[in-house]
Short mmCIF file of C-alpha atoms in Angstrom, two decimals:
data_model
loop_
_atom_site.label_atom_id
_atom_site.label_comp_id
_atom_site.label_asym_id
_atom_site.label_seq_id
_atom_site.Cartn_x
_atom_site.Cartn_y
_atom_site.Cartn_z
CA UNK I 1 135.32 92.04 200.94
CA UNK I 2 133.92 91.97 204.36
CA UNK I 3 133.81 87.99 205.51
CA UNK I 4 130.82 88.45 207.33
CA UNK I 5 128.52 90.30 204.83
CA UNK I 6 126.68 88.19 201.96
CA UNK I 7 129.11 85.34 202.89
CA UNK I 8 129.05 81.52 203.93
CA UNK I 9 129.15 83.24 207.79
CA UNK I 10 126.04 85.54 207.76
CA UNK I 11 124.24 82.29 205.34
CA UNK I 12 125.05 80.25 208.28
CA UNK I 13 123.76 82.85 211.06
CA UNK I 14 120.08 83.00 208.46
CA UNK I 15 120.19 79.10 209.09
CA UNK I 16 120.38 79.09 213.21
CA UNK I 17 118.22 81.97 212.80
CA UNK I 18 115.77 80.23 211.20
CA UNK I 19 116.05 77.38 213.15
CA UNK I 20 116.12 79.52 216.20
CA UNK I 21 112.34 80.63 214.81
CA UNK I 22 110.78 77.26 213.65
CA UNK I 23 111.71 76.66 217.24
CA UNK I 24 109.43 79.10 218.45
CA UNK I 25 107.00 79.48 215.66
CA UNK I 26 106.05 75.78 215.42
CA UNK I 27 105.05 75.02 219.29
CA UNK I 28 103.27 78.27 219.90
CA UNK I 29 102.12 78.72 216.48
CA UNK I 30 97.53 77.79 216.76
CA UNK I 31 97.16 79.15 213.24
CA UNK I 32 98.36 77.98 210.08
CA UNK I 33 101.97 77.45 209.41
CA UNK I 34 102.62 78.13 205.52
CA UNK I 35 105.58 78.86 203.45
CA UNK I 36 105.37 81.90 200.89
CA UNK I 37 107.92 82.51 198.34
CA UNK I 38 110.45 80.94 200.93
CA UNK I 39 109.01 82.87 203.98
CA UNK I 40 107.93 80.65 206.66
CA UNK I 41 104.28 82.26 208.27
CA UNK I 42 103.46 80.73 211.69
CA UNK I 43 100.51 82.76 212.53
CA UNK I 44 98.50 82.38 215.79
CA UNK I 45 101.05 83.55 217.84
CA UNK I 46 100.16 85.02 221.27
CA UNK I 47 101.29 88.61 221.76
CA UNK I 48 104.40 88.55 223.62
CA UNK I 49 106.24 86.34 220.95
CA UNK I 50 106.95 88.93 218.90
CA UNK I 51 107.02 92.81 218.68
CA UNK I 52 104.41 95.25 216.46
CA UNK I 53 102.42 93.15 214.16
CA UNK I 54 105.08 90.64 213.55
CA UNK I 55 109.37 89.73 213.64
CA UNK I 56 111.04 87.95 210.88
CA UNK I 57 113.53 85.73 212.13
CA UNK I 58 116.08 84.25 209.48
CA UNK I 59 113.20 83.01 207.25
CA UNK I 60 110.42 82.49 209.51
CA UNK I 61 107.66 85.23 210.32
CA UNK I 62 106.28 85.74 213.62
CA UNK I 63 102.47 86.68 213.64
CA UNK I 64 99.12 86.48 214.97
CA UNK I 65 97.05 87.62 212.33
CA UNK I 66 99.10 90.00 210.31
CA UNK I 67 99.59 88.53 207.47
CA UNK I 68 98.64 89.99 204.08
CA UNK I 69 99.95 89.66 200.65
CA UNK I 70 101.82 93.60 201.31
CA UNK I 71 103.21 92.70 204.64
CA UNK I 72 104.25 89.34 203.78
CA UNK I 73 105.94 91.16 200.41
CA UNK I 74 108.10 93.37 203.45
CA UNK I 75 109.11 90.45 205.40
CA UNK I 76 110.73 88.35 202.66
CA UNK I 77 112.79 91.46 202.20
CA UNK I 78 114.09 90.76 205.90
CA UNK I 79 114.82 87.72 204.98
CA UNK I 80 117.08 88.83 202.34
CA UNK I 81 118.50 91.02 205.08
CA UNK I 82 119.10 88.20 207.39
CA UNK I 83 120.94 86.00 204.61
CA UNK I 84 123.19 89.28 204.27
CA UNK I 85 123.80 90.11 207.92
CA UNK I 86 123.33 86.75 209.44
CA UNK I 87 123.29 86.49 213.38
CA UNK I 88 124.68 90.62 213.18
CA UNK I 89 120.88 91.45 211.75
CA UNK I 90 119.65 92.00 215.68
CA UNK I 91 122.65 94.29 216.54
CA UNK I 92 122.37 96.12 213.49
CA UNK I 93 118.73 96.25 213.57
CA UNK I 94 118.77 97.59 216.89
CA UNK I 95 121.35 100.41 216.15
CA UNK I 96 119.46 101.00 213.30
CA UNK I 97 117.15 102.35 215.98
CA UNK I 98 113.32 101.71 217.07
CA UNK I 99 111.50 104.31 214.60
CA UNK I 100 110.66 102.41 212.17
CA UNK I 101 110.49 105.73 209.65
CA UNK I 102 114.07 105.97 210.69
CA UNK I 103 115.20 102.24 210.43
CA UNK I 104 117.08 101.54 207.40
CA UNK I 105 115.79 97.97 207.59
CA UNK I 106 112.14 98.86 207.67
CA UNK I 107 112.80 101.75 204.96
CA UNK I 108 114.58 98.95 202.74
CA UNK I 109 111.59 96.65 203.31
CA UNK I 110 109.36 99.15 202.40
CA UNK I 111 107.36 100.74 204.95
CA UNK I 112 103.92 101.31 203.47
CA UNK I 113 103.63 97.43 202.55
CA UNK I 114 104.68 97.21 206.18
CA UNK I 115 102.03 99.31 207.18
CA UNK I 116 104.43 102.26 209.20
CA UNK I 117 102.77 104.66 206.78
CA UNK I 118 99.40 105.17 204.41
#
């Protein structure tokens, strides 16, 4: 069993990542904040605070204005990812690679309700 996999670890890494994105959702956030089956939405966002249309960050997602029922559906399965992976999520992520049709994450989340494909 891997101590750092689905473990009190990576559960404390979703926490400070969480934390880490209320800290950055909340202040910049000039849309609503909401919670949605445990995902926290700050919408509003300017541009530059997150990549794509959005970036889920322990439980809080990252937006300005993408935020439907099917994308919001694909982020809460990041957040599953970050209670599993904890503060490894951006390493793997990133070695996961940048196409998202390639990314296991974003194939795991599904990518048509992420809107990668039609």
């Amino acid at each position: 069993m891997n101590p750092f996999v689905d473990s009190v670890v990576s559960r404390a890494g979703w926490l400070f990542a969480t934390a880490v994105g209320l800290a950055v959702g909340l202040p910049l956030s000039t849309g609503p904040v909401r919670v949605v089956d445990g995902l926290i939405v700050c919408s509003g966002l300017p541009r530059w605070a997150f990549r794509r249309g959005g970036t889920c960050v322990g439980s809080v997602y990252l937006t300005r204005d993408n935020d439907g029922d099917r994308v919001l559906r694909h982020e809460r399965v990041h957040v599953t990812q970050w209670r599993r992976y904890g503060l490894a999520m951006p390493l793997l992520y990133a070695m996961a690679g940048r196409d998202p049709l390639r990314n296991r994450f974003e194939v795991e989340a599904g990518l048509e309700d992420g809107g990668y494909v039609r």
